[in-house]
mmCIF file of C-alpha atoms in Angstrom:
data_model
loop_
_atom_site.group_PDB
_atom_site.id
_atom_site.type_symbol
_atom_site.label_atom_id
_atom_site.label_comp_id
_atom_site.label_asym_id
_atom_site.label_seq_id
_atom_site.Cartn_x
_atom_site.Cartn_y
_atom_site.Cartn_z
ATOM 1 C CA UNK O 1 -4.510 -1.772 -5.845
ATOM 2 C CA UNK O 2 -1.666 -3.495 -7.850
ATOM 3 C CA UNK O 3 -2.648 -1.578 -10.849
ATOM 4 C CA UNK O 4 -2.520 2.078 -9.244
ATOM 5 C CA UNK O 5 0.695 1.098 -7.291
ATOM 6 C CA UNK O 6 2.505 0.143 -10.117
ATOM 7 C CA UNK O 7 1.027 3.059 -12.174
ATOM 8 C CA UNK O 8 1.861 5.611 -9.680
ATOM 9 C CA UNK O 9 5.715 4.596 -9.410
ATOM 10 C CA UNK O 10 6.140 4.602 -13.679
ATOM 11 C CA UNK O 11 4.189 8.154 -13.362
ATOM 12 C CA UNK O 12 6.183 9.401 -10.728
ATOM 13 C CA UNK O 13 9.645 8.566 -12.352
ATOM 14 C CA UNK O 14 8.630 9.761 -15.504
ATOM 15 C CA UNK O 15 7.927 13.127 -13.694
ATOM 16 C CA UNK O 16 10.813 12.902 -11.417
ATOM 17 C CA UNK O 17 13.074 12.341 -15.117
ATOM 18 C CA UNK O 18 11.617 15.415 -16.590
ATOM 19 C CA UNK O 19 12.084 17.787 -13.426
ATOM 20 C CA UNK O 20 15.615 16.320 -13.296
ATOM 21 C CA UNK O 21 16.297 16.642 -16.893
ATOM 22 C CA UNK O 22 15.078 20.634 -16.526
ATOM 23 C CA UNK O 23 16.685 21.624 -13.561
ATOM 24 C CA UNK O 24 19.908 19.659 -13.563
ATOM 25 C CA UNK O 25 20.778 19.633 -17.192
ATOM 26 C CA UNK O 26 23.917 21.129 -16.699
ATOM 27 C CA UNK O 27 24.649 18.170 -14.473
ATOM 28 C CA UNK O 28 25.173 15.545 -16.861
ATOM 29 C CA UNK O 29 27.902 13.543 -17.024
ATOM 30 C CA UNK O 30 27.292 11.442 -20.150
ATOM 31 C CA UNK O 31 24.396 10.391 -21.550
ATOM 32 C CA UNK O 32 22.122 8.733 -18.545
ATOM 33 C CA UNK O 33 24.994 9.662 -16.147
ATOM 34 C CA UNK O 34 24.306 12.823 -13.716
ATOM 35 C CA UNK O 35 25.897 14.231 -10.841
ATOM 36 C CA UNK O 36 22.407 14.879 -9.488
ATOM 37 C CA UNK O 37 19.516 12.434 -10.487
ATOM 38 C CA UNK O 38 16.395 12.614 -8.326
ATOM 39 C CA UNK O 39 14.541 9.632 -10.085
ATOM 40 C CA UNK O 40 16.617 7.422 -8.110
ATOM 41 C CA UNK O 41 15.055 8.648 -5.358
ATOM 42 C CA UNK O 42 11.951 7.690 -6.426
ATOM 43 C CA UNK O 43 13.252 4.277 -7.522
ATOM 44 C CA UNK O 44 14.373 3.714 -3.676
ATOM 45 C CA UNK O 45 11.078 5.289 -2.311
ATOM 46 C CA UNK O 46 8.802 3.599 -4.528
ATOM 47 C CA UNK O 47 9.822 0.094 -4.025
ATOM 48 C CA UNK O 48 10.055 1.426 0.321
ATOM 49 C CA UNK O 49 6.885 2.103 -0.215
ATOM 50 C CA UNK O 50 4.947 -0.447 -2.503
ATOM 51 C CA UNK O 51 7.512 -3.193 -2.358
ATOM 52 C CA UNK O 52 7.211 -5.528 -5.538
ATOM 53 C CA UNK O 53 5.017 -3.497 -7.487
ATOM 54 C CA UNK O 54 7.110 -0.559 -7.158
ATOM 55 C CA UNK O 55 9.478 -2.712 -9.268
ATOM 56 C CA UNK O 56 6.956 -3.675 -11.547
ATOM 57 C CA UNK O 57 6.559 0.181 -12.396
ATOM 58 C CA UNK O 58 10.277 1.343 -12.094
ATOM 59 C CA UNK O 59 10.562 -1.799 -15.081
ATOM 60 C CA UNK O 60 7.912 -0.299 -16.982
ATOM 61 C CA UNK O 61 9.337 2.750 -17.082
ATOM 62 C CA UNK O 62 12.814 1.860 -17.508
ATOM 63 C CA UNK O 63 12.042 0.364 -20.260
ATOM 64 C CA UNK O 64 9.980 3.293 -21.761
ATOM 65 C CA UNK O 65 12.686 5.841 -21.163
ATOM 66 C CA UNK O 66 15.540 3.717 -22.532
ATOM 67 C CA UNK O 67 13.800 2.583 -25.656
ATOM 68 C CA UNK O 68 12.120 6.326 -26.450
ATOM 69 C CA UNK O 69 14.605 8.626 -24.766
ATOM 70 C CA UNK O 70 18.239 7.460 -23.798
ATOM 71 C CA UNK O 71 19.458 4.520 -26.151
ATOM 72 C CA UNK O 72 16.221 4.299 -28.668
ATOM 73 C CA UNK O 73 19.282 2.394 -31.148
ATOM 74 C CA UNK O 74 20.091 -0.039 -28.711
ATOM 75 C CA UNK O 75 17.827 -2.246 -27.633
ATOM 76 C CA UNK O 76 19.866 -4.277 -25.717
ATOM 77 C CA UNK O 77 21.038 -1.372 -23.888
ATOM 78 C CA UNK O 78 17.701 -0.324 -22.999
ATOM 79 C CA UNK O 79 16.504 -3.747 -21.653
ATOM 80 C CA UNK O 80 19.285 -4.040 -19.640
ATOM 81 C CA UNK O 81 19.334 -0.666 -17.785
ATOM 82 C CA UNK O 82 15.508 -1.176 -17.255
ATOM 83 C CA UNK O 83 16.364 -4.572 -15.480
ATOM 84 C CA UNK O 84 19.360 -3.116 -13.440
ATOM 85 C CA UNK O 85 17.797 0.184 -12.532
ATOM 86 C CA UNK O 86 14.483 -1.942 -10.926
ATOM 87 C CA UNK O 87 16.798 -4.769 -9.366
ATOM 88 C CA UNK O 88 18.773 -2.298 -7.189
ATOM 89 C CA UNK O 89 16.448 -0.782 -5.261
ATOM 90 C CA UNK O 90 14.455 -3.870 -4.869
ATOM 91 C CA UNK O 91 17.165 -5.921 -3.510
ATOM 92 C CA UNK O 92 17.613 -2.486 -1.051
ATOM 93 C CA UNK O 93 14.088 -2.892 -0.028
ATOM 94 C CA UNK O 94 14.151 -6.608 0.788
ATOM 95 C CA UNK O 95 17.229 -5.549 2.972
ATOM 96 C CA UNK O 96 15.079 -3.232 4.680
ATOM 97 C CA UNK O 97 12.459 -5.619 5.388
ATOM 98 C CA UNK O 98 14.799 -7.772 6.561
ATOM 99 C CA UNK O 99 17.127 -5.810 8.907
ATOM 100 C CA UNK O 100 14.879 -2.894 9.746
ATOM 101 C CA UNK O 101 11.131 -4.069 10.105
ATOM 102 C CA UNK O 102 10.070 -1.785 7.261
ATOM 103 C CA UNK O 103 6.628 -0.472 7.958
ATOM 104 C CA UNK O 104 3.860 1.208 5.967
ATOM 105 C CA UNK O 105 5.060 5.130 5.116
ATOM 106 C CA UNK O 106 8.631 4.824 5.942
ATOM 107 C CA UNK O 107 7.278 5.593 9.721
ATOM 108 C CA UNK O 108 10.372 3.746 11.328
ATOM 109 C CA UNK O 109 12.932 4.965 9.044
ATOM 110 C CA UNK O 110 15.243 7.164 10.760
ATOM 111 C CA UNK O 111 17.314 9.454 9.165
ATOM 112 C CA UNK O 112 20.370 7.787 9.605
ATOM 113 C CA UNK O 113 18.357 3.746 8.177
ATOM 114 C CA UNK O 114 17.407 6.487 5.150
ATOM 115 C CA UNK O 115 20.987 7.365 4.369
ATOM 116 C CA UNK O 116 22.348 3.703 4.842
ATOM 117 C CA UNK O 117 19.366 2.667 2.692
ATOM 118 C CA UNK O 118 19.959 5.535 0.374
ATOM 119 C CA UNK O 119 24.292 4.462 0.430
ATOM 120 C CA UNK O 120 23.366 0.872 -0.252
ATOM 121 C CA UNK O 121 21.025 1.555 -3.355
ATOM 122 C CA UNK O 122 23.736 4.340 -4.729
ATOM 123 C CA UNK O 123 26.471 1.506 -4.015
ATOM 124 C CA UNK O 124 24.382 -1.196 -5.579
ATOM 125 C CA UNK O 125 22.948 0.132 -8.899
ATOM 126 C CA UNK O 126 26.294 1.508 -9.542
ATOM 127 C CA UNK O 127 28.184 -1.630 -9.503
ATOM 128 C CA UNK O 128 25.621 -3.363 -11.412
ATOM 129 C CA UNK O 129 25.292 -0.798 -14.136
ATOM 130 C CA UNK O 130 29.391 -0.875 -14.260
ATOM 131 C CA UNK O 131 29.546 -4.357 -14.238
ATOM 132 C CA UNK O 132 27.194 -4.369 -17.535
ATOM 133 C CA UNK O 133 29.298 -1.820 -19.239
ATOM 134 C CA UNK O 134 32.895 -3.958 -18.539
ATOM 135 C CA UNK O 135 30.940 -6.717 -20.025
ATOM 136 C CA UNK O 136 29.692 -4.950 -22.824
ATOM 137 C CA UNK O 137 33.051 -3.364 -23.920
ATOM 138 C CA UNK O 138 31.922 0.063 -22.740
ATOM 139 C CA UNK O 139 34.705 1.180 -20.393
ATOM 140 C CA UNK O 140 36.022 4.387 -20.996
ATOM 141 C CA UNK O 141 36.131 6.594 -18.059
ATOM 142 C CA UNK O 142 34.851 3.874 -16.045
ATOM 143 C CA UNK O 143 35.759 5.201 -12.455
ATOM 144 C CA UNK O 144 34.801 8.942 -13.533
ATOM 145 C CA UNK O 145 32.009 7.552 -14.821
ATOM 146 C CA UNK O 146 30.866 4.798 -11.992
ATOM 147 C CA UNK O 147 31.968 7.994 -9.168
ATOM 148 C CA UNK O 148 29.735 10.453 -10.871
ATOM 149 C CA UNK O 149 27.114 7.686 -10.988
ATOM 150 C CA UNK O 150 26.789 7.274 -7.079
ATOM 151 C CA UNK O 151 27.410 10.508 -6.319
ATOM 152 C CA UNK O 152 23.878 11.059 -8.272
ATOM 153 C CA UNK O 153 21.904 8.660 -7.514
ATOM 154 C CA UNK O 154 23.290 9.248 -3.033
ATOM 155 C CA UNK O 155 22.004 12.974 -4.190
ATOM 156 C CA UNK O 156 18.958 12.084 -5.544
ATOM 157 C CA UNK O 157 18.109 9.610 -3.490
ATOM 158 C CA UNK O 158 18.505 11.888 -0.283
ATOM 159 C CA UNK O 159 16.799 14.589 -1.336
ATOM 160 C CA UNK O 160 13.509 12.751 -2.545
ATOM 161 C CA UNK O 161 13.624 9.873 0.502
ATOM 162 C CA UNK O 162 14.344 13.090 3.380
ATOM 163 C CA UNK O 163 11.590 15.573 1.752
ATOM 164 C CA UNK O 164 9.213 12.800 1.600
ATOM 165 C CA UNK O 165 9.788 11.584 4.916
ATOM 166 C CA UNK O 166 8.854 14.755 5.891
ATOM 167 C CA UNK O 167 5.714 15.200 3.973
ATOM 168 C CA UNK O 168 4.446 11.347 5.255
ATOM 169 C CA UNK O 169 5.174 12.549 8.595
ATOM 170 C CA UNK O 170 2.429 15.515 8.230
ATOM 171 C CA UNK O 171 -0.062 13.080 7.231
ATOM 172 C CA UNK O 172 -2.853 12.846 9.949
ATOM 173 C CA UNK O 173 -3.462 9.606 11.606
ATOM 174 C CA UNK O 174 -6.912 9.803 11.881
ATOM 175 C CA UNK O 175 -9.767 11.499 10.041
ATOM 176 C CA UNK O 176 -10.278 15.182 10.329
ATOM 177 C CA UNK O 177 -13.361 18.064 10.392
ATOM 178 C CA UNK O 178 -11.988 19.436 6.703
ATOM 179 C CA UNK O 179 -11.529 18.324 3.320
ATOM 180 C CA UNK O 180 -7.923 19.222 3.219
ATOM 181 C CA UNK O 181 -7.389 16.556 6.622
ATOM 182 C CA UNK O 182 -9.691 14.126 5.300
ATOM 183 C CA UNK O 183 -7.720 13.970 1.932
ATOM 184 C CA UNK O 184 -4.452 13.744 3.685
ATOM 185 C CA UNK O 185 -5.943 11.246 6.122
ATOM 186 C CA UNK O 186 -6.906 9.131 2.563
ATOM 187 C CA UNK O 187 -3.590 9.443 1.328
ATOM 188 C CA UNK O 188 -2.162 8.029 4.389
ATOM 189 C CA UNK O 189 -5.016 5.002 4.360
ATOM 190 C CA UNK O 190 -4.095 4.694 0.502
ATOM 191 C CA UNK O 191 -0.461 4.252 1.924
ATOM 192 C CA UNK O 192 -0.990 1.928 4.074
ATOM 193 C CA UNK O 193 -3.490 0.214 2.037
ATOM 194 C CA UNK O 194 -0.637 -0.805 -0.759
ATOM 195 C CA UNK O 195 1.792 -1.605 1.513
ATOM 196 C CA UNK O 196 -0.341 -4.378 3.303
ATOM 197 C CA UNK O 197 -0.969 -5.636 -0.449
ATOM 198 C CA UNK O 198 2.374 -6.213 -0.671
ATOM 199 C CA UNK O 199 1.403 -9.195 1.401
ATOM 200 C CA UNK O 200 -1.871 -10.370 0.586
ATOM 201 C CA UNK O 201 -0.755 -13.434 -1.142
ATOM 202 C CA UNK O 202 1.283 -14.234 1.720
ATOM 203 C CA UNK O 203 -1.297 -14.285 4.416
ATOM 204 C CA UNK O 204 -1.329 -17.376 5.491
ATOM 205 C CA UNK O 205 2.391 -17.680 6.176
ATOM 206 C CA UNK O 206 2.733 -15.563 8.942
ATOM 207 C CA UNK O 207 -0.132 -16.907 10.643
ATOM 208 C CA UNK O 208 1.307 -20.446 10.687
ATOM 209 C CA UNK O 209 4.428 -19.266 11.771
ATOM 210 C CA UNK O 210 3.179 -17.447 14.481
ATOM 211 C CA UNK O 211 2.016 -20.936 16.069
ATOM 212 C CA UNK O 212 5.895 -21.983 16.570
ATOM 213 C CA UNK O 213 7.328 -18.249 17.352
ATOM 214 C CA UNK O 214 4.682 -15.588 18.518
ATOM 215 C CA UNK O 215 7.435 -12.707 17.637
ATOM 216 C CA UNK O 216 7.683 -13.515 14.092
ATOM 217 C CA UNK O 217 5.346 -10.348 12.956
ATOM 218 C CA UNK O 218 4.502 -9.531 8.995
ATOM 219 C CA UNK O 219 7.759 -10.280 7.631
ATOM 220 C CA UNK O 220 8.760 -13.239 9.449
ATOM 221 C CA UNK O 221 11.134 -11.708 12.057
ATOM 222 C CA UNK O 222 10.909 -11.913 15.525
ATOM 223 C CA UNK O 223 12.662 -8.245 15.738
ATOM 224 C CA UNK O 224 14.541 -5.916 13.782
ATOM 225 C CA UNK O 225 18.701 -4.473 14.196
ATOM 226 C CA UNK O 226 18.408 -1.247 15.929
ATOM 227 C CA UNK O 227 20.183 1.310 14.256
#
């Protein structure tokens, strides 16, 4: 199940870069800088969904993109964007598990955890990108350039978490009488399945601490911040 998570995320940000790079073209504010970029959406969602091996993939396919497509002359460039572009939306999802009892398929994600999730990725992988490029020397039109950058990634991470959520929310919760429910049904179980493998290697943990505190559930919380 690692294997397909991981494979899935570098697939679907590799489509995600092309649909972007089609459509929103025109958007482009320098090189790897767009007003609209919908593969960090799928950098936010993967992780929300697959946790640690959603970073695994996003790195993988960082590192493709920047060493075939956006800075194939730089290597150093490309490693580091790969690292900083998986880091962000990991740290984002750890939050999440942390202050807002993530569960399998986003299903207690309201609309208004998605946009602070979707603010704190934007705010996050901006800084650290900018941060790289004052220590690298690479400064001009650094607030242009680190505005444009969150504006994109807010933008693409809306529209790909707030679709999605959508779609996941259509997904039946038990099997149905046709092949089109019993396929959604498996996508749902397939779903579920990776996020629980998120935690396989973990097992035993919460099971000890549930001896001292019967509240503390999967991720070692006894309950999570409304919001």
């Amino acid at each position: 199940m690692h294997f397909w998570s991981i494979a899935g995320t570098l697939i679907a940000f590799l489509a995600s870069l092309w649909i972007n790079q089609e459509v929103f073209t025109h958007t482009s504010f320098v090189r790897g800088v767009n007003w609209i970029f919908l593969p960090s959406g799928v950098r936010l969602l993967s992780t929300l969904l697959v946790g640690f091996d959603g970073a695994l993939g996003l790195l993988l396919a960082g590192l493709i993109t920047d060493f075939l497509y956006w800075f194939p002359h730089d290597p150093v460039r490309a490693i580091a964007g790969a690292l900083l572009g998986s880091l962000a939306p990991y740290l984002v999802y750890r939050f999440a598990l942390e202050y807002f009892d993530l569960r399998a398929s986003l299903t207690n994600l309201t609309p208004k955890r998605l946009l602070v999730l979707a603010v704190a990725y934007s705010g996050a992988n901006t800084l650290f990108h900018h941060l790289w490029f004052a220590l690298a020397g690479t400064t001009k039109n650094w607030f242009e350039s680190f505005f444009t950058m969150f504006v994109g990634d807010l933008a693409g991470a809306l529209i790909i978490l707030y679709v999605m959520k959508a779609l996941l929310a259509l997904l039946p919760k038990q099997p149905g009488n046709s092949r089109v429910s019993n396929g959604m049904f498996s996508i749902q179980l397939a779903l579920n399945s990776a996020y629980a493998n998120q935690f396989a290697t973990k097992a035993t943990w919460p099971r000890s601490a549930a001896v001292h505190d019967p509240g503390v559930g999967l991720h070692g919380r006894a309950g999570a911040k409304k919001l």
